[in-house]
CSV table of C-alpha atoms in Angstrom, one decimal:
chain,number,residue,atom,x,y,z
A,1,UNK,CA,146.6,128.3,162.7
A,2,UNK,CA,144.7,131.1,161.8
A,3,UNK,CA,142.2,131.8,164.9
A,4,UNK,CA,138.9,133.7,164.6
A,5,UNK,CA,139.3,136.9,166.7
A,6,UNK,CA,136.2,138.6,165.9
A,7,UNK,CA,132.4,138.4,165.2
A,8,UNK,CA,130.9,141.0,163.3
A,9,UNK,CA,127.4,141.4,162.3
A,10,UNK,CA,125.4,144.3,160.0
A,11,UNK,CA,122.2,144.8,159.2
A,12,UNK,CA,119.8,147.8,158.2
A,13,UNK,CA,116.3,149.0,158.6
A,14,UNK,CA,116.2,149.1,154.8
A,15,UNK,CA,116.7,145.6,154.4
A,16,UNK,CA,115.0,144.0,157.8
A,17,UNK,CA,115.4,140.1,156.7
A,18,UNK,CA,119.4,140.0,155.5
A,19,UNK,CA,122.0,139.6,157.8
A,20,UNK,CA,125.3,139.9,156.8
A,21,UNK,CA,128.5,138.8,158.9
A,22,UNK,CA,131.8,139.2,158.9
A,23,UNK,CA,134.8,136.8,160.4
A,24,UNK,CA,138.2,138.3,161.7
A,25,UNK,CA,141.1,136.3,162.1
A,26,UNK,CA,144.4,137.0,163.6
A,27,UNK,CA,146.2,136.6,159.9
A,28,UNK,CA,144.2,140.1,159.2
A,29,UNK,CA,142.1,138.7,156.8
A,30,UNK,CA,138.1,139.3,157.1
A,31,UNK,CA,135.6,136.4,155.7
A,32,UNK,CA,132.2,137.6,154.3
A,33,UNK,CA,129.4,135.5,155.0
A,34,UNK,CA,125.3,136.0,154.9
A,35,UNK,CA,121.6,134.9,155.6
A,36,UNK,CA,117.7,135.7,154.8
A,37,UNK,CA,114.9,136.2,157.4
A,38,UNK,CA,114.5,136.2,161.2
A,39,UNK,CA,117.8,138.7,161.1
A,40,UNK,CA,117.5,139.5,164.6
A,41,UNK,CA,117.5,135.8,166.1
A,42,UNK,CA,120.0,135.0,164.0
A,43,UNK,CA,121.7,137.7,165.0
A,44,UNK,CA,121.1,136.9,168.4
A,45,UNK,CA,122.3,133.3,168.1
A,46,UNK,CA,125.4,134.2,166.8
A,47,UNK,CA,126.6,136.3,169.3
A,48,UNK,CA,125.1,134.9,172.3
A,49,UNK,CA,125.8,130.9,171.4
A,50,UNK,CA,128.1,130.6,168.8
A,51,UNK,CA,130.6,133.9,168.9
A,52,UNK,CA,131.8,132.3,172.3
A,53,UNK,CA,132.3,128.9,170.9
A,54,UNK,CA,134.1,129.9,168.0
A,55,UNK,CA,136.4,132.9,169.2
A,56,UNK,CA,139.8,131.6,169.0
A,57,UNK,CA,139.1,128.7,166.8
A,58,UNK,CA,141.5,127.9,164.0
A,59,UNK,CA,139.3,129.0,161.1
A,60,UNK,CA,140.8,126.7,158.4
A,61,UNK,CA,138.9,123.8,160.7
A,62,UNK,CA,136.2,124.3,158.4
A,63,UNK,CA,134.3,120.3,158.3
A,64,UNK,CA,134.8,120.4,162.2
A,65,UNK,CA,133.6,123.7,162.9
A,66,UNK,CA,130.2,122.7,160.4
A,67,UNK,CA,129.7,119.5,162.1
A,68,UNK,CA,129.4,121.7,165.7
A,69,UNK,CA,127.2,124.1,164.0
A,70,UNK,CA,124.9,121.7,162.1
A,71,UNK,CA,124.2,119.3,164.9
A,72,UNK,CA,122.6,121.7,167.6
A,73,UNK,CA,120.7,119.8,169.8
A,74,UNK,CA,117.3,121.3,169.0
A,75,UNK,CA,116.9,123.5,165.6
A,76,UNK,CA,118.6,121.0,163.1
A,77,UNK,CA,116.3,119.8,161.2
A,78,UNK,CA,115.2,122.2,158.0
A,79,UNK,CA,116.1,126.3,157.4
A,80,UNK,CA,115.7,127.2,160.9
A,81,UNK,CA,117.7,130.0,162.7
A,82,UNK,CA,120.1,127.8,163.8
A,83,UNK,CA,120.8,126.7,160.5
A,84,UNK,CA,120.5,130.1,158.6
A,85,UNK,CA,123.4,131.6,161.8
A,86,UNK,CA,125.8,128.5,160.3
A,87,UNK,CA,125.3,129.1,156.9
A,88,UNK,CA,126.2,132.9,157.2
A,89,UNK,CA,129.1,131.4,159.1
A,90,UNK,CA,130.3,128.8,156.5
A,91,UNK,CA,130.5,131.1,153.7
A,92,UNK,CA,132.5,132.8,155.7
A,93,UNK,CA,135.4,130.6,156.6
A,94,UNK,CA,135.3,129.3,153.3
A,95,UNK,CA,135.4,133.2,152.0
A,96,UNK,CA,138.6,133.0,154.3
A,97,UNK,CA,140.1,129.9,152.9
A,98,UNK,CA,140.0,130.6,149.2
A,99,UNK,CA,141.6,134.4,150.3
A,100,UNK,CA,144.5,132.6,151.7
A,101,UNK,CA,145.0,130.7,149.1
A,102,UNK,CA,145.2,133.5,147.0
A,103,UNK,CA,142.6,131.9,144.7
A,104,UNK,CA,138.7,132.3,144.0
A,105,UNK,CA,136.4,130.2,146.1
A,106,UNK,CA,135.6,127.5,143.3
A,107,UNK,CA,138.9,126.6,143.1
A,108,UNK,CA,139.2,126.1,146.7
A,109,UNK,CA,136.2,124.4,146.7
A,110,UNK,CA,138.3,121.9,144.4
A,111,UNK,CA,138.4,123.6,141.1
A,112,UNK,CA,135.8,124.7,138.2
A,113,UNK,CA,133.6,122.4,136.3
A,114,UNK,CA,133.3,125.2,133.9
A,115,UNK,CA,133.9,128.3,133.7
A,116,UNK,CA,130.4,130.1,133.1
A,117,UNK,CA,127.4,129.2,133.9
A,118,UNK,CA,123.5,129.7,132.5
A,119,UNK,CA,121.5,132.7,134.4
A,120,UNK,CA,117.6,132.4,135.0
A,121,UNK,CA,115.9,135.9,135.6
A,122,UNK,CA,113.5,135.3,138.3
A,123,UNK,CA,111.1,138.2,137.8
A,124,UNK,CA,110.4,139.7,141.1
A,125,UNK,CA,110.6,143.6,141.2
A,126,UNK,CA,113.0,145.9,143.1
A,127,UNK,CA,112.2,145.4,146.6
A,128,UNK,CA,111.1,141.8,146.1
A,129,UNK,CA,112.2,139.8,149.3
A,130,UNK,CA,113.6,142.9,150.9
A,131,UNK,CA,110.5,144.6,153.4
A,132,UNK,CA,109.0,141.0,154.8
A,133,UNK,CA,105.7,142.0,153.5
A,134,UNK,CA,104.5,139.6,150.5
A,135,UNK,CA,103.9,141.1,147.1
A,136,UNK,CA,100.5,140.1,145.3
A,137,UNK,CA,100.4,141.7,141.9
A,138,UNK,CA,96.3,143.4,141.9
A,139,UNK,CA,94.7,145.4,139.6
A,140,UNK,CA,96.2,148.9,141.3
A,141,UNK,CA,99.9,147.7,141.2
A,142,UNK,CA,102.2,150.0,138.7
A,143,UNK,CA,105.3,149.2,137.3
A,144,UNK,CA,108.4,150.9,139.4
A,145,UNK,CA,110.7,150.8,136.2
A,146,UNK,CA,111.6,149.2,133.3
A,147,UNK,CA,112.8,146.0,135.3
A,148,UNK,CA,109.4,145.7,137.2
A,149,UNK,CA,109.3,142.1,136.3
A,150,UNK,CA,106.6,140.9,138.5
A,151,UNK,CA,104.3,143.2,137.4
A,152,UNK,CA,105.4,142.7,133.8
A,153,UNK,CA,104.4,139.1,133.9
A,154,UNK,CA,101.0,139.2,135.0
A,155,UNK,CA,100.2,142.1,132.8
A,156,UNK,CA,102.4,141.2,129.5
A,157,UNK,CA,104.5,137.8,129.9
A,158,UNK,CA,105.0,137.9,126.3
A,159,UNK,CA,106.7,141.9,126.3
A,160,UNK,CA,108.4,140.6,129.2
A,161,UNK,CA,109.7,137.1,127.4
A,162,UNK,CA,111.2,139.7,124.4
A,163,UNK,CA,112.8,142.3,126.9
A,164,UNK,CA,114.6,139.1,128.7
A,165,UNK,CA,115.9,137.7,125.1
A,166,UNK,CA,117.0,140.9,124.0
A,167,UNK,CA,119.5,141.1,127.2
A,168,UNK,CA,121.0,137.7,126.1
A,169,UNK,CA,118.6,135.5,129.0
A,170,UNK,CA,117.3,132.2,127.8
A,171,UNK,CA,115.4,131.2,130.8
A,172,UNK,CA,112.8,132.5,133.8
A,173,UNK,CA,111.0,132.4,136.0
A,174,UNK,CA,107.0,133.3,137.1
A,175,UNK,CA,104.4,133.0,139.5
A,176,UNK,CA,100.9,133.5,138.4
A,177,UNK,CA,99.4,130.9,140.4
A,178,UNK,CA,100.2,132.4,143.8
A,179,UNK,CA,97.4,134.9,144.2
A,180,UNK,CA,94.6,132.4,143.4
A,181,UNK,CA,96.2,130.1,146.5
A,182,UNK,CA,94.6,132.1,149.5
A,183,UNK,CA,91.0,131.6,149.0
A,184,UNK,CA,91.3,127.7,149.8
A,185,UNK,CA,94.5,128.0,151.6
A,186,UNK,CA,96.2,126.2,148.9
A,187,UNK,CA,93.8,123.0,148.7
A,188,UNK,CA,92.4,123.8,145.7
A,189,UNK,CA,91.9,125.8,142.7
A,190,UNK,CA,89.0,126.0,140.1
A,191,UNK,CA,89.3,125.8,136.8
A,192,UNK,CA,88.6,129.7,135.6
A,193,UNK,CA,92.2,130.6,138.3
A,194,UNK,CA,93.5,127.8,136.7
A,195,UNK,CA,93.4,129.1,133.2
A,196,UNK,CA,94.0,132.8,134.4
A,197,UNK,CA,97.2,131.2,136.1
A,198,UNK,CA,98.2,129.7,132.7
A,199,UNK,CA,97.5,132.6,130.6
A,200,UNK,CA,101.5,134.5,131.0
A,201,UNK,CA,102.5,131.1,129.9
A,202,UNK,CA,100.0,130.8,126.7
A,203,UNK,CA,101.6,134.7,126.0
A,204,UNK,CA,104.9,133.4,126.2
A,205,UNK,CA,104.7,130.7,124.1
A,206,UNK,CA,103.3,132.9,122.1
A,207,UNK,CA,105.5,135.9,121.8
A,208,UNK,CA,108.6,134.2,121.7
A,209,UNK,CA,107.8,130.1,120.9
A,210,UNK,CA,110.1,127.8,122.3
A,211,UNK,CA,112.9,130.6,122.4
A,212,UNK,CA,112.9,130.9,125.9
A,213,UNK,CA,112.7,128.6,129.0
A,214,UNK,CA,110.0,129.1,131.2
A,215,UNK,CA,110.3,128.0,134.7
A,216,UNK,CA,107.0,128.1,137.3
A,217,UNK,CA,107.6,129.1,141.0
A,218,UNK,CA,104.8,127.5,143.4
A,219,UNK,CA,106.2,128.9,146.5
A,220,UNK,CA,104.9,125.8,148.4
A,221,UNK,CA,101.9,127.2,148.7
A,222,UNK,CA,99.9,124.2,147.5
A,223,UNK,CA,98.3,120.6,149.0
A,224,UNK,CA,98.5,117.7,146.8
A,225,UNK,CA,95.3,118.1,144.6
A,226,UNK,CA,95.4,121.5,143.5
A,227,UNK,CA,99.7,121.1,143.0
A,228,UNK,CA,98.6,118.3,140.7
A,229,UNK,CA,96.2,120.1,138.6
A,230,UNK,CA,98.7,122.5,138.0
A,231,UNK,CA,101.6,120.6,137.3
A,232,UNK,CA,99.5,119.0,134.6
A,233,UNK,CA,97.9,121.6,133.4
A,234,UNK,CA,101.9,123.4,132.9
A,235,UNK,CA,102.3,120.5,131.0
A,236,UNK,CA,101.3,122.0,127.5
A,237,UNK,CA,103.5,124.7,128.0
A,238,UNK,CA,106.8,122.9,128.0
A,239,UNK,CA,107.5,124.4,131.3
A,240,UNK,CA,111.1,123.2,131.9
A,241,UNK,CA,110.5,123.3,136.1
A,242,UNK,CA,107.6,123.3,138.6
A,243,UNK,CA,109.3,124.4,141.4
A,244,UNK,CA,108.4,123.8,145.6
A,245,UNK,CA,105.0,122.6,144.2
A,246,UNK,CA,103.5,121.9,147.7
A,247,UNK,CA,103.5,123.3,151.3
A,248,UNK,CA,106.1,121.0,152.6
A,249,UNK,CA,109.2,120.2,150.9
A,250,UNK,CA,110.4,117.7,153.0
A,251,UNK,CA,107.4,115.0,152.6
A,252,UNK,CA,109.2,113.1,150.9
A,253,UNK,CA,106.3,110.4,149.7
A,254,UNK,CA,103.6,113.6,149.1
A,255,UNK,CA,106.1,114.8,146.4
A,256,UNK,CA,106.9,111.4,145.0
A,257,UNK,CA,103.4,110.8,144.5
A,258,UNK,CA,103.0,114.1,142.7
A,259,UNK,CA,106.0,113.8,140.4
A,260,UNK,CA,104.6,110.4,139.4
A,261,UNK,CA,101.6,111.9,138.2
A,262,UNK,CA,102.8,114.4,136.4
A,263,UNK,CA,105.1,114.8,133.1
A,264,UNK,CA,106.1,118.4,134.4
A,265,UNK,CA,109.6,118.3,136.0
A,266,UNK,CA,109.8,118.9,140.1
A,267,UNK,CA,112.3,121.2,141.6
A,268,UNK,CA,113.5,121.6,145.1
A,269,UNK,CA,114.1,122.9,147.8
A,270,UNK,CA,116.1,126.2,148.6
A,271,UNK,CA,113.8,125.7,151.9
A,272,UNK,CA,115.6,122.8,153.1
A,273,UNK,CA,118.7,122.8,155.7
A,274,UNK,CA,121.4,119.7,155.5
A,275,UNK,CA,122.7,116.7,154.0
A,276,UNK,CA,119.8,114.1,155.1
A,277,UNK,CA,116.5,116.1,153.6
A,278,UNK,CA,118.1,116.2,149.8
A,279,UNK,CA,119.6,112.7,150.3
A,280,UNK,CA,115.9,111.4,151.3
A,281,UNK,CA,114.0,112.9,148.4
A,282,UNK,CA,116.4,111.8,146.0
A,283,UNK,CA,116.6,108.3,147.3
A,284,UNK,CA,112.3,108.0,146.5
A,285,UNK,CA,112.9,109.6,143.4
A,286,UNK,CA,111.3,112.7,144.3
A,287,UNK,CA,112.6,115.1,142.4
A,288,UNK,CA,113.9,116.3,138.6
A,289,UNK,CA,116.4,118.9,139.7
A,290,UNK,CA,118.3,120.0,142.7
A,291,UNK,CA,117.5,123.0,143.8
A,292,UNK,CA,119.8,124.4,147.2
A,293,UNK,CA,120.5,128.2,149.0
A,294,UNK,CA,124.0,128.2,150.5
A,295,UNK,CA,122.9,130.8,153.0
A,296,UNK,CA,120.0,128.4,154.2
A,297,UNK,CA,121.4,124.8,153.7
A,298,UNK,CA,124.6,124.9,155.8
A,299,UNK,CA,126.8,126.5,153.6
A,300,UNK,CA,129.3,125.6,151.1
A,301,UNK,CA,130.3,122.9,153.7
A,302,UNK,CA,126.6,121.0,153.0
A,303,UNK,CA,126.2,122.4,150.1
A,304,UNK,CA,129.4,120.5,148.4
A,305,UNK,CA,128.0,117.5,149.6
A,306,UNK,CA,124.3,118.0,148.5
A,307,UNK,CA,125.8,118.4,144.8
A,308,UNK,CA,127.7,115.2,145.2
A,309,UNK,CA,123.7,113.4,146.0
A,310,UNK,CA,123.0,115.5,143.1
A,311,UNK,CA,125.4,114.0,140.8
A,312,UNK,CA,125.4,110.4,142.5
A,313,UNK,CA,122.0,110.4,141.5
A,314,UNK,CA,122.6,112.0,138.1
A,315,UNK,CA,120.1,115.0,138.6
A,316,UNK,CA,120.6,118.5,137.9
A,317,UNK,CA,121.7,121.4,140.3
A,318,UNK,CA,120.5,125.4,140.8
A,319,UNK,CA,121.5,127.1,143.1
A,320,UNK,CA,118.6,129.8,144.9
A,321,UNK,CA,119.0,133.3,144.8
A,322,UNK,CA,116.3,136.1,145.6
A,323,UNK,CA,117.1,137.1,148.6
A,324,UNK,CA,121.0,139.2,148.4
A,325,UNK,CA,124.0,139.9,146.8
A,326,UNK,CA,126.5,137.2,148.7
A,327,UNK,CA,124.1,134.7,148.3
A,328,UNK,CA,124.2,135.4,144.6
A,329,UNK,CA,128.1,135.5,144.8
A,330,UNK,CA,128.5,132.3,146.5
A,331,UNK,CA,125.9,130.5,144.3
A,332,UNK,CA,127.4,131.4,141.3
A,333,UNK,CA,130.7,129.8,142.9
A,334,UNK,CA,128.8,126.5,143.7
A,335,UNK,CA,127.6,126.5,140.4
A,336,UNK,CA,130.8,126.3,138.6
A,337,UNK,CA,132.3,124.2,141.0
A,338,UNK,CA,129.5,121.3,141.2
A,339,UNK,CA,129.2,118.5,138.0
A,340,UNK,CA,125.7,118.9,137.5
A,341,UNK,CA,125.1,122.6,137.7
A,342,UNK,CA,123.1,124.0,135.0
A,343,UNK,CA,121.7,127.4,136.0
A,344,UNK,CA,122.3,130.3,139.0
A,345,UNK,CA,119.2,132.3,139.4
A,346,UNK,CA,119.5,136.1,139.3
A,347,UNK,CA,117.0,139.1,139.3
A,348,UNK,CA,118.2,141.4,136.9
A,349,UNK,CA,116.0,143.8,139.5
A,350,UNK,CA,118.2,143.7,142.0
A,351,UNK,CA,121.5,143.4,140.4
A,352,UNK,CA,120.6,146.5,138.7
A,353,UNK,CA,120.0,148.6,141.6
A,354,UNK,CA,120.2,148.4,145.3
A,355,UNK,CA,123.0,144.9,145.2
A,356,UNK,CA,125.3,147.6,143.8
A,357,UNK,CA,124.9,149.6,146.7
A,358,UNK,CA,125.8,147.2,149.2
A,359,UNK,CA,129.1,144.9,147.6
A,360,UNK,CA,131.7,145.9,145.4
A,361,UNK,CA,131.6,143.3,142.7
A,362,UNK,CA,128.7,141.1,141.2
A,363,UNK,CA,128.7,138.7,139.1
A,364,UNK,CA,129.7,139.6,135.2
A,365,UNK,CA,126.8,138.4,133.2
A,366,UNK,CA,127.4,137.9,129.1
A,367,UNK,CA,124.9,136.9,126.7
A,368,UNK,CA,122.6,135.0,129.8
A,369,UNK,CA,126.2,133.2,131.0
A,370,UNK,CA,127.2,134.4,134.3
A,371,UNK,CA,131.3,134.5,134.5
A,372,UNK,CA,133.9,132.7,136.7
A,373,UNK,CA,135.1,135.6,139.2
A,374,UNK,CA,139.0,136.2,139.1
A,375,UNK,CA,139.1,137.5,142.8
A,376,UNK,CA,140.7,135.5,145.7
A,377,UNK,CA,137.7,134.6,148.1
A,378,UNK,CA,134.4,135.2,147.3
A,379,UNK,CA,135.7,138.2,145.3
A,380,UNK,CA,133.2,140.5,146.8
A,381,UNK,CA,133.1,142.7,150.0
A,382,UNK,CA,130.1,145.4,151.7
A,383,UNK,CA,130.8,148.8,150.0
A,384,UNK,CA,132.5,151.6,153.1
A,385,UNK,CA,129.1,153.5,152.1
A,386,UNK,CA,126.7,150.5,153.1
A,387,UNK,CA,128.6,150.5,156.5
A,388,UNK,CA,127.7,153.8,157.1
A,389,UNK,CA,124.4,153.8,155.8
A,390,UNK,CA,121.5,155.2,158.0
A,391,UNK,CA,120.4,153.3,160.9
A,392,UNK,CA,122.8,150.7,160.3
A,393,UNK,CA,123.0,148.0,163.3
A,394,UNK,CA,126.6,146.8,163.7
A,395,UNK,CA,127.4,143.6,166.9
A,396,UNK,CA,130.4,142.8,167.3
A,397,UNK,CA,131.8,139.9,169.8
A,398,UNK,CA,136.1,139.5,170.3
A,399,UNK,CA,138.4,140.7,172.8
A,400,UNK,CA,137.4,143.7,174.5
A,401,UNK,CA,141.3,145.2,173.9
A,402,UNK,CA,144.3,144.3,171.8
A,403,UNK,CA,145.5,142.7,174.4
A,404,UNK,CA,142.7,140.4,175.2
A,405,UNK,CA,143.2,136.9,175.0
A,406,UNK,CA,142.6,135.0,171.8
A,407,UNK,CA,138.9,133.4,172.1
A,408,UNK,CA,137.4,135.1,174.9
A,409,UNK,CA,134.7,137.2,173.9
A,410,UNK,CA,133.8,140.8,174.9
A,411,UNK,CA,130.2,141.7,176.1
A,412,UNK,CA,128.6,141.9,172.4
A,413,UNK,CA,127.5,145.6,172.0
A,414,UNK,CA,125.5,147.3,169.1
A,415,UNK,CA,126.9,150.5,167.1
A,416,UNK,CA,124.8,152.3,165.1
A,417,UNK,CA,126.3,153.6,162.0
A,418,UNK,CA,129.1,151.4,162.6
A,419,UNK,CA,130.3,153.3,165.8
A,420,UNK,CA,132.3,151.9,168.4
A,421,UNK,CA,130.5,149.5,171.3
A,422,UNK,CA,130.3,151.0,174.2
């Protein structure tokens, strides 16, 4: 056995909706796990309902201890905190498995399916995801840089299209439709925002031609009408997915109706938690591709299984990343684990800036194919210099001494600048 002697959580003022959390175990090894939003209740859930639980557990457990954490009695169904504090936790133990195998974490999953993997550039800017306030691109917004992609693609999709292709990606990923949802609240959209959604795509097309793939991000922002318009209208564009096309991903006959009436290809849903909501949409024939976020699904535990629906039902898998850099990690794992894997999303944003500063490795990306890692685990860890970072917020739960018994947590205390707990 290798028990779980300590719960560690960090986050940072810098970054208010990523949690990241960290496993001990009383082999010395330390598992790396991570979720997006609510990171104080789901930092208060793992130390207050499941840190007592799983203290002393053996580790390796890892279908048992899933099954606990997947099944609450309240909080189960969908992305909810519950869900999000299990993911983190997953990731983890399986971060811990693969190191004590001495191998990377697609291998432990049950070997590669391939060994690289296509990249999409979703183009979000720098601080895309990162402040919980959402980013509308209006007449007065300026580029921060050169990899200011959102801004880029409402002002000059077709510059943008050419800067992508010259870095060696072959696919991404846009949003133009988003700031014309508000003024109905999604249930509609006239014809003049229709065609000034459509316009980055017509630029595209006609910058580049058919050189690139072009997928369009509907944030499930949309009712049924207006998310049908658009899908058709996409249709000319050879969009290759419409992606979370209405407000809610899990209705299953709303989105079987849509993809019926549409030739545009549906994707979904990083926004869905477990097995069952994936395993219902496919089974209507509700969607084109798979689309799935290991930090918000359950894990690699759920996640496995969602790509076996996936290829059970012969459909395509992506995994979701826009949201942080172990996400990325474990995605890119998933995706050269699972049969029907045929992109990882990045943003080329992020990995070129501020994900540096928090891990030590990233994924190696070559002419738009994103490489197997050769490190045991995950293969990357949170940088010394994130720890100490300013205002950082570190909660830990284990035995208040050394001598402590195994599984019997300490009062959970909070360390700024990774301090000790009083």
């Amino acid at each position: 056995m290798s028990r779980v002697t300590r719960v560690r959580t960090l986050r940072t003022p810098q970054r208010p909706s990523l949690i990241w959390v960290e496993l001990e175990t009383e082999d010395g090894l330390t598992g790396l796990g991570e979720t997006f939003r609510g990171a104080p209740t789901v930092e208060a859930l793992l130390h207050e309902e499941i840190a007592p639980w799983l203290l002393g557990r053996d580790s390796a457990q890892i279908e048992a201890i899933s099954r606990h954490l997947l099944n609450p009695y309240v909080g189960f169904n969908g992305s909810g905190a519950e869900v999000r504090a299990a993911s983190a936790i997953d990731i983890a133990l399986w971060d811990l498995a693969a190191q004590r195998q001495g191998v990377p974490l697609y291998i432990a999953l049950g070997g590669g399916a391939r060994m690289s993997v296509p990249v999409y550039n979703t183009c979000a800017g720098y601080a895309y995801n990162t402040t919980g306030v959402r980013r509308d691109i209006g007449a007065d917004d300026r580029s921060a840089g050169p990899y200011d992609d959102q801004v880029a693609f409402m002002r000059d999709a077709g510059a943008l299209a050419e800067s992508l292709l010259s870095e060696g990606y072959k696919a991404m990923k846009i949003w133009p439709f988003d700031i014309y949802a508000p003024a109905t609240g999604g249930q509609n959209i006239g014809l003049a925002d229709l065609k000034a959604g459509l316009e980055p795509f017509r630029k595209i097309r006609a910058a580049v031609g058919d050189r690139i793939e072009v997928m369009c991000e509907m944030h499930s922002l949309w009712g049924s009408h207006a998310a049908i318009r658009i899908c058709r209208a996409l249709e000319d564009y050879g969009v290759f997915w419409a992606e979370d096309p209405i407000a809610k991903m899990d209705d299953v006959h709303g989105l079987a109706d849509l993809r019926r009436q549409t030739r545009t290809p549906i994707c979904g849903s990083e926004t869905l938690g477990g097995l069952r909501a994936f395993r219902d949409l496919l089974a209507a024939d509700a969607l084109d591709v798979v689309m799935l976020d290991l930090a918000w699904c359950g894990g690699f535990t759920e996640g496995r299984k969602i790509a076996a629906f996936a290829q059970a039902y012969a459909r395509p898998l992506a995994p979701h990343d826009c949201t942080g850099p172990v996400t990325l990690m474990a995605g890119l794992h998933m995706a050269l684990h699972a049969p029907t894997a045929i992109y990882q999303e990045v943003v080329r944003a992020s990995m070129a800036t501020w994900y540096q500063d928090l891990v030590t490795a990233l994924p190696v990306v070559r002419d738009g194919m994103a490489l197997a890692p050769a490190a045991p685990g995950l293969g990357t860890a949170l940088t010394p210099a994130f720890r100490q970072s300013a205002g950082m917020i570190v909660r830990e739960s284990g035995p208040a001494t050394a001598g402590s018994q195994a599984g019997k947590p300490a009062d959970a205390g909070r360390k700024p600048n990774g301090g000790n707990a009083d």
